[in-house]
Coordinates of C-alpha atoms in Angstrom, one line a residue:
X627 CA 98.7 96.7 81.0
X628 CA 99.4 93.6 83.1
X629 CA 102.1 95.5 85.2
X630 CA 99.6 98.2 86.1
X631 CA 97.3 95.6 87.6
X632 CA 99.9 94.2 90.0
X633 CA 98.6 94.6 93.6
X634 CA 100.4 97.0 95.9
X635 CA 101.2 94.1 98.3
X636 CA 103.0 92.3 95.5
X637 CA 104.9 95.4 94.5
X638 CA 105.9 95.9 98.2
X639 CA 107.0 92.3 98.3
X640 CA 109.2 92.7 95.2
X641 CA 110.9 95.7 96.8
X642 CA 111.5 93.7 100.0
X643 CA 112.9 90.8 98.1
X644 CA 115.1 93.1 96.1
X645 CA 116.4 94.7 99.3
X646 CA 117.0 91.4 101.1
X647 CA 118.4 89.4 98.1
X648 CA 120.2 92.1 96.1
X649 CA 120.8 95.3 98.1
X650 CA 121.9 93.7 101.3
X651 CA 124.3 91.2 99.7
X652 CA 125.8 94.0 97.6
X653 CA 126.2 96.0 100.9
X654 CA 127.7 93.0 102.6
X655 CA 130.2 92.6 99.7
X656 CA 131.1 96.3 99.6
X657 CA 131.6 96.5 103.4
X658 CA 133.8 93.3 103.3
X659 CA 135.9 94.7 100.5
X660 CA 136.3 98.0 102.4
X661 CA 137.2 96.3 105.6
X662 CA 139.8 94.1 103.9
X663 CA 141.3 97.2 102.2
X664 CA 141.5 98.8 105.7
X665 CA 143.3 95.7 107.0
X666 CA 145.9 95.8 104.2
X667 CA 146.4 99.5 104.9
X668 CA 146.8 98.9 108.6
X669 CA 149.3 96.1 107.9
X670 CA 151.4 98.5 105.8
X671 CA 151.4 101.0 108.6
X672 CA 152.3 98.3 111.1
X673 CA 155.2 97.0 109.0
X674 CA 156.4 100.6 108.5
X675 CA 156.4 101.1 112.3
X676 CA 158.4 97.8 112.7
X677 CA 160.8 98.8 109.9
X678 CA 161.6 102.2 111.5
X679 CA 162.0 100.5 114.9
X680 CA 164.6 98.1 113.4
X681 CA 166.5 100.9 111.7
X682 CA 166.7 102.7 115.0
X683 CA 168.1 99.6 116.7
X684 CA 170.6 98.5 114.1
X685 CA 174.3 99.1 114.8
X686 CA 176.7 99.1 111.9
X687 CA 180.4 98.3 112.9
X688 CA 183.5 97.0 111.2
X689 CA 182.3 93.5 112.0
X690 CA 179.1 94.2 110.2
X691 CA 175.5 94.7 111.2
X692 CA 174.7 94.1 114.8
X693 CA 171.1 93.9 116.2
X694 CA 170.1 93.5 119.9
X695 CA 169.1 90.1 121.0
X696 CA 165.6 91.4 121.8
X697 CA 164.0 94.0 119.6
X698 CA 161.2 96.4 120.5
X699 CA 158.5 94.8 118.3
X700 CA 157.1 91.8 120.3
X701 CA 155.7 90.2 117.1
X702 CA 159.2 89.7 115.8
X703 CA 160.4 88.0 118.9
X704 CA 157.9 85.1 118.9
X705 CA 158.6 81.8 117.0
X706 CA 154.9 81.3 116.2
X707 CA 154.4 84.8 115.0
X708 CA 152.9 85.6 111.6
X709 CA 155.3 88.6 111.1
X710 CA 158.9 88.3 110.0
X711 CA 161.9 90.7 109.6
X712 CA 165.1 90.1 107.6
X713 CA 168.2 92.3 106.7
X714 CA 170.2 91.6 103.6
X715 CA 173.6 93.1 102.5
X716 CA 174.8 92.4 99.0
X717 CA 171.9 90.0 98.6
X718 CA 173.2 88.0 101.5
X719 CA 171.2 87.5 104.7
X720 CA 172.9 89.2 107.7
X721 CA 170.1 89.1 110.2
X722 CA 166.6 87.8 110.8
X723 CA 164.1 88.1 113.6
X724 CA 163.4 85.2 116.0
X725 CA 160.0 84.8 114.3
X726 CA 161.8 84.0 111.0
X727 CA 163.8 81.1 112.3
X728 CA 161.7 78.5 110.5
X729 CA 161.3 80.5 107.3
X730 CA 162.8 78.5 104.5
X731 CA 162.5 80.8 101.5
X732 CA 164.4 83.8 100.2
X733 CA 162.3 86.9 99.5
X734 CA 162.4 88.3 96.0
X735 CA 164.7 91.2 95.5
X736 CA 162.9 94.4 94.6
X737 CA 165.0 97.0 92.9
X738 CA 164.2 100.3 94.5
X739 CA 166.1 103.5 95.2
X740 CA 167.6 104.0 98.6
X741 CA 165.1 105.4 101.0
X742 CA 162.1 104.3 98.8
X743 CA 159.8 101.7 100.4
X744 CA 158.0 99.1 98.4
X745 CA 154.8 97.4 99.7
X746 CA 153.2 94.6 97.8
X747 CA 151.4 91.3 97.9
X748 CA 153.7 88.3 97.2
X749 CA 153.6 84.5 97.3
X750 CA 156.3 82.2 98.6
X751 CA 155.8 78.4 98.7
X752 CA 152.0 78.6 98.2
X753 CA 151.6 81.1 101.0
X754 CA 150.5 84.7 100.5
X755 CA 152.4 87.5 102.3
X756 CA 152.4 91.2 102.4
X757 CA 155.9 92.4 102.0
X758 CA 157.5 95.8 102.8
X759 CA 161.1 96.3 101.7
X760 CA 163.4 99.3 102.1
X761 CA 167.0 99.9 101.1
X762 CA 168.9 102.2 103.5
X763 CA 172.4 103.5 103.7
X764 CA 174.1 102.6 107.0
X765 CA 177.0 104.9 108.0
X766 CA 179.7 104.9 110.6
X767 CA 182.9 106.9 111.0
X768 CA 184.9 104.9 108.5
X769 CA 182.5 103.7 105.9
X770 CA 178.9 103.5 104.6
X771 CA 177.1 100.6 103.2
X772 CA 173.6 99.7 101.8
X773 CA 171.4 97.3 103.6
X774 CA 168.0 96.0 102.5
X775 CA 165.3 95.6 105.2
X776 CA 162.4 93.2 104.4
X777 CA 159.4 92.7 106.6
X778 CA 156.7 90.1 105.9
X779 CA 153.2 89.5 107.3
X780 CA 151.2 86.4 106.4
X781 CA 147.9 87.1 104.7
X782 CA 146.3 84.3 106.8
X783 CA 146.4 86.7 109.7
X784 CA 144.3 89.2 107.7
X785 CA 141.9 86.5 106.6
X786 CA 141.3 85.3 110.2
X787 CA 140.4 88.9 111.1
X788 CA 138.3 89.0 108.0
X789 CA 136.4 85.8 108.9
X790 CA 135.6 87.1 112.3
X791 CA 134.4 90.4 110.9
X792 CA 132.2 88.6 108.2
X793 CA 130.5 86.5 110.9
X794 CA 129.8 89.6 112.9
X795 CA 128.6 91.4 109.7
X796 CA 126.3 88.4 108.8
X797 CA 124.7 88.6 112.2
X798 CA 124.1 92.3 111.8
X799 CA 122.8 91.8 108.3
X800 CA 120.2 89.3 109.6
X801 CA 119.2 91.9 112.2
X802 CA 119.0 94.6 109.5
X803 CA 117.0 92.3 107.2
X804 CA 114.4 91.6 109.9
X805 CA 114.3 95.3 110.9
X806 CA 113.9 96.4 107.2
X807 CA 111.2 93.8 106.6
X808 CA 109.3 95.0 109.7
X809 CA 109.7 98.7 108.9
X810 CA 108.5 98.1 105.3
X811 CA 105.5 96.1 106.6
X812 CA 104.6 98.9 109.0
X813 CA 105.2 101.5 106.3
X814 CA 103.0 99.6 103.9
X815 CA 100.2 99.3 106.4
X816 CA 100.5 103.0 107.3
X817 CA 100.6 104.1 103.7
X818 CA 97.6 101.8 102.8
X819 CA 95.3 103.1 105.5
X820 CA 94.2 106.2 103.6
X821 CA 93.4 104.0 100.6
X822 CA 91.4 101.7 102.9
X823 CA 89.5 104.6 104.3
X824 CA 88.8 105.9 100.8
X825 CA 87.6 102.4 99.8
X826 CA 85.2 102.3 102.8
X827 CA 83.8 105.7 101.9
X828 CA 83.3 104.6 98.2
X829 CA 81.5 101.5 99.4
X830 CA 79.3 103.7 101.7
X831 CA 78.4 105.8 98.7
X832 CA 77.5 102.6 96.8
X833 CA 75.2 101.5 99.5
X834 CA 73.6 104.9 99.7
X835 CA 74.8 105.7 103.3
X836 CA 76.6 108.9 102.3
X837 CA 76.5 111.2 99.3
X838 CA 80.1 112.4 99.1
X839 CA 83.7 111.7 100.3
X840 CA 84.4 113.8 103.4
X841 CA 87.5 112.2 105.0
X842 CA 90.9 113.8 105.5
X843 CA 93.5 112.3 103.2
X844 CA 97.2 112.9 102.3
X845 CA 98.0 115.4 99.6
X846 CA 98.5 112.7 97.0
X847 CA 94.8 111.6 97.4
X848 CA 93.2 115.0 97.7
X849 CA 93.0 115.3 93.9
X850 CA 91.3 111.9 93.6
X851 CA 88.9 112.9 96.4
X852 CA 88.0 116.2 94.7
X853 CA 87.5 114.4 91.3
X854 CA 85.3 111.8 92.8
X855 CA 83.2 114.4 94.5
X856 CA 82.9 116.3 91.3
X857 CA 81.8 113.1 89.5
X858 CA 79.2 112.4 92.2
X859 CA 77.9 115.9 92.0
X860 CA 77.8 115.8 88.2
X861 CA 76.0 112.4 88.3
X862 CA 73.4 113.7 90.7
X863 CA 72.6 116.7 88.5
X864 CA 72.4 114.4 85.5
X865 CA 70.2 112.0 87.3
X866 CA 67.8 114.9 88.3
X867 CA 67.7 116.1 84.7
X868 CA 67.1 112.5 83.5
X869 CA 64.3 111.9 86.0
X870 CA 62.7 115.2 85.2
X871 CA 62.8 114.7 81.4
X872 CA 61.4 111.2 81.7
X873 CA 58.7 112.3 84.0
X874 CA 57.7 115.2 81.8
X875 CA 57.7 113.1 78.7
X876 CA 55.7 110.2 80.2
X877 CA 53.1 112.5 81.7
X878 CA 52.8 114.4 78.4
X879 CA 52.1 111.1 76.6
X880 CA 49.6 109.8 79.1
X881 CA 46.9 112.4 78.3
X882 CA 46.8 111.8 74.4
X883 CA 47.1 108.0 75.1
X884 CA 44.0 108.2 77.4
X885 CA 42.1 110.0 74.6
X886 CA 43.1 107.4 72.0
X887 CA 42.1 104.5 74.3
X888 CA 38.6 106.0 74.7
X889 CA 38.2 106.7 71.0
X890 CA 36.6 104.4 68.4
X891 CA 40.1 103.4 67.2
X892 CA 40.5 101.5 70.5
X893 CA 37.8 99.0 69.4
X894 CA 40.3 97.6 66.9
X895 CA 42.2 94.6 68.5
X896 CA 45.5 95.5 66.9
X897 CA 45.2 99.1 67.8
X898 CA 44.3 98.2 71.3
X899 CA 47.3 95.9 71.6
X900 CA 49.7 98.7 70.5
X901 CA 48.1 101.2 72.8
X902 CA 48.5 98.7 75.7
X903 CA 52.1 98.3 74.7
X904 CA 52.7 102.0 74.7
X905 CA 51.1 102.3 78.1
X906 CA 53.4 99.6 79.5
X907 CA 56.5 101.4 78.1
X908 CA 55.3 104.7 79.6
X909 CA 54.7 103.1 83.0
X910 CA 58.1 101.5 82.8
X911 CA 59.8 104.9 82.1
X912 CA 57.9 106.6 84.8
X913 CA 58.9 103.9 87.3
X914 CA 62.6 104.3 86.2
X915 CA 62.3 108.1 86.7
X916 CA 60.8 107.6 90.1
X917 CA 63.5 105.2 91.3
X918 CA 66.5 107.0 89.7
X919 CA 67.8 104.0 87.9
X920 CA 70.7 105.9 86.4
X921 CA 72.3 105.9 89.9
X922 CA 73.4 102.4 89.3
X923 CA 76.9 102.2 90.9
X924 CA 75.7 103.2 94.3
X925 CA 73.4 100.2 94.8
X926 CA 74.0 96.6 95.5
X927 CA 70.9 94.4 95.1
X928 CA 70.9 90.9 96.4
X929 CA 69.9 88.6 93.6
X930 CA 68.4 85.6 95.5
X931 CA 65.4 87.5 97.1
X932 CA 64.5 88.9 93.7
X933 CA 64.7 85.5 92.0
X934 CA 62.7 83.9 94.7
X935 CA 60.0 86.5 94.3
X936 CA 59.9 86.1 90.5
X937 CA 59.9 82.3 90.6
X938 CA 57.1 82.3 93.2
X939 CA 55.0 84.5 90.9
X940 CA 55.8 82.4 87.8
X941 CA 54.9 79.1 89.5
X942 CA 51.4 80.6 90.1
X943 CA 51.0 82.2 86.7
X944 CA 52.0 79.0 84.9
X945 CA 50.5 76.6 87.3
X946 CA 49.0 74.5 84.5
X947 CA 52.4 73.8 82.9
X948 CA 53.8 72.5 86.2
X949 CA 57.2 73.9 85.4
X950 CA 60.3 72.6 87.2
X951 CA 62.6 75.5 88.2
X952 CA 66.2 74.7 88.9
X953 CA 67.9 77.8 90.5
X954 CA 71.6 78.0 91.5
X955 CA 72.3 81.3 93.3
X956 CA 74.2 82.2 96.4
X957 CA 73.1 84.6 99.2
X958 CA 76.3 86.6 98.5
X959 CA 75.6 87.2 94.8
X960 CA 74.6 90.8 94.1
X961 CA 73.6 93.0 91.2
X962 CA 75.3 96.4 91.1
X963 CA 72.2 98.4 90.2
X964 CA 68.6 99.2 91.0
X965 CA 66.2 96.4 92.3
X966 CA 63.5 97.5 89.9
X967 CA 65.8 97.1 86.9
X968 CA 66.8 93.7 88.1
X969 CA 63.2 92.7 88.5
X970 CA 62.6 94.0 84.9
X971 CA 65.5 92.1 83.5
X972 CA 64.9 88.8 85.2
X973 CA 61.1 89.0 85.1
X974 CA 61.0 89.4 81.3
X975 CA 63.6 86.7 80.6
X976 CA 62.1 84.2 83.0
X977 CA 58.6 85.0 81.8
X978 CA 59.6 84.4 78.2
X979 CA 61.4 81.1 79.2
X980 CA 58.2 79.9 81.0
X981 CA 56.1 80.7 77.9
X982 CA 58.6 78.8 75.6
X983 CA 59.5 75.8 77.8
X984 CA 57.8 72.4 77.9
X985 CA 58.5 71.6 81.5
X986 CA 61.8 73.0 82.8
X987 CA 63.6 76.3 83.3
X988 CA 67.1 76.6 84.7
X989 CA 68.6 79.7 86.3
X990 CA 72.3 79.8 87.2
X991 CA 74.1 82.8 88.8
X992 CA 77.9 82.9 88.9
X993 CA 79.9 85.8 90.3
X994 CA 83.7 86.4 90.5
X995 CA 85.2 89.3 88.6
X996 CA 81.9 89.6 86.7
X997 CA 78.3 88.7 87.3
X998 CA 76.9 86.1 84.9
X999 CA 73.2 85.0 84.9
X1000 CA 72.2 82.1 82.6
X1001 CA 68.5 81.4 81.9
X1002 CA 67.8 78.2 79.9
X1003 CA 64.6 76.4 78.9
X1004 CA 63.7 73.1 77.2
X1005 CA 61.5 74.8 74.6
X1006 CA 62.1 74.8 70.8
X1007 CA 64.8 77.5 71.0
X1008 CA 65.3 80.5 68.9
X1009 CA 66.5 80.2 65.2
X1010 CA 70.0 81.4 64.5
X1011 CA 68.8 83.9 61.9
X1012 CA 66.3 85.6 64.3
X1013 CA 68.6 86.1 67.3
X1014 CA 70.1 89.3 66.2
X1015 CA 66.8 90.9 65.2
X1016 CA 65.4 89.8 68.6
X1017 CA 67.8 92.2 70.3
X1018 CA 67.4 95.0 67.8
X1019 CA 65.3 97.9 68.9
X1020 CA 62.3 98.7 66.6
X1021 CA 61.7 95.1 65.6
X1022 CA 58.4 93.5 66.6
X1023 CA 59.5 91.4 69.4
X1024 CA 56.2 89.6 70.2
X1025 CA 55.7 87.6 67.1
X1026 CA 57.9 84.5 67.6
X1027 CA 55.9 81.3 68.0
X1028 CA 58.5 80.0 70.4
X1029 CA 57.3 82.4 73.0
X1030 CA 60.4 84.6 73.3
X1031 CA 60.3 88.2 72.5
X1032 CA 57.9 90.0 74.8
X1033 CA 59.7 92.8 76.7
X1034 CA 63.0 92.1 75.0
X1035 CA 63.4 95.8 73.9
X1036 CA 63.2 96.7 77.6
X1037 CA 65.7 94.0 78.5
X1038 CA 68.1 95.0 75.7
X1039 CA 68.0 98.7 76.7
X1040 CA 68.5 97.9 80.4
X1041 CA 71.5 95.7 79.7
X1042 CA 73.1 98.4 77.6
X1043 CA 72.5 101.0 80.2
X1044 CA 74.5 98.9 82.7
X1045 CA 77.2 98.3 80.1
X1046 CA 76.5 94.6 80.1
X1047 CA 76.0 92.0 77.4
X1048 CA 73.1 89.8 76.5
X1049 CA 73.9 86.6 74.5
X1050 CA 71.4 84.2 72.9
X1051 CA 72.5 80.6 72.3
X1052 CA 71.3 77.0 72.4
X1053 CA 71.2 75.3 75.7
X1054 CA 73.4 72.2 75.7
X1055 CA 71.6 70.7 78.7
X1056 CA 68.0 71.5 77.9
X1057 CA 68.2 71.8 74.1
X1058 CA 66.1 75.0 74.2
X1059 CA 67.1 78.7 74.3
X1060 CA 69.7 80.0 76.6
X1061 CA 70.0 83.7 77.5
X1062 CA 73.3 84.9 79.2
X1063 CA 73.5 88.2 81.0
X1064 CA 77.0 89.4 81.9
X1065 CA 78.1 92.5 83.8
X1066 CA 81.8 93.2 84.5
X1067 CA 82.4 94.5 88.0
X1068 CA 86.1 93.9 88.1
X1069 CA 85.8 91.8 91.2
X1070 CA 84.3 94.7 93.1
X1071 CA 82.5 93.8 96.3

């Protein structure tokens, strides 16, 4: 559940971090290993070439093995070279290259068949070498004899090449990292544009500017577009049926209600009160049918102008009580629904608070991921055992001495129609009743 709410930008960031901190280092290590293996292979080939060059230059006489003073491989003629060559006969050194003059160790003897080369990594006196050895049979007219050729190359030479390659590779990895980050950023912006366009169209539908989504979108969003348009079409049909049914019902009731109001029964005070109450409910439902209140998600109603209008009216109606109104609301706070319904909700609750209060009514509006409206008064409050029945439809809601209850059936139904909650509690600041309306919009603006 939490993972599904991770923003797309954060997910893209995770991918980028993984590429830069995991994938690129792995690539760097793999390329380095492959390059080092290629250096070792190249070293073996080079030593083989030197070996066959030595074999071609050796001269086997009665006096022994004779080599020219200068051999073809230039690396073996330099004193400071990192490549050495030696020839052994019966485990005794009979020749070494100029580069091996300062070598003070005896290479290990490797038992191999004549003509079979052996290439391996060895260590002499804390120095790593790559060693190629080959036993050959030297012939002349009178005799033949075995000789062992050994060529060595210091591993330091490979490591120096490796260090240079790594530095170059690091520089290119930095370039690749910047390029990948830039491409991913561009790719994210490019991919997010259809979602941004879709969001703008949905907001335009909420504000009532358009009735359906018409933009061109990638294949992945076509299904969402179609489903949303089907939902809008279905909602429109449902709204029309709702308005028609309410209108028909309300008009059907107004005629018999008018007859009852003109009959002798209307002279009874209690009967007249109930007839007036029925008339108010019919007028309310007619008004809802006319305004299409079921189309709630398309409308954003600014709260502050509605509150200002209600408080202005209440200050005149309850002029004798000289009520102090403390209202905390921002110009940016909005109600995701019909203005008439918001007037009905706040009007009833504030009117009840004015009736119940002694001298003060507080209204506080807070909005983040949800809209919360808190209305408090300094009246006697509502007993704990009567709060639940106050919100239960069918209960007489106008009999509480505290003044709360009138219109609460309408308020309760409206809150439920907007999938909100209405909570009754004691006000900690004013010690009276506190009504809290809460609507969850998931931070949608």
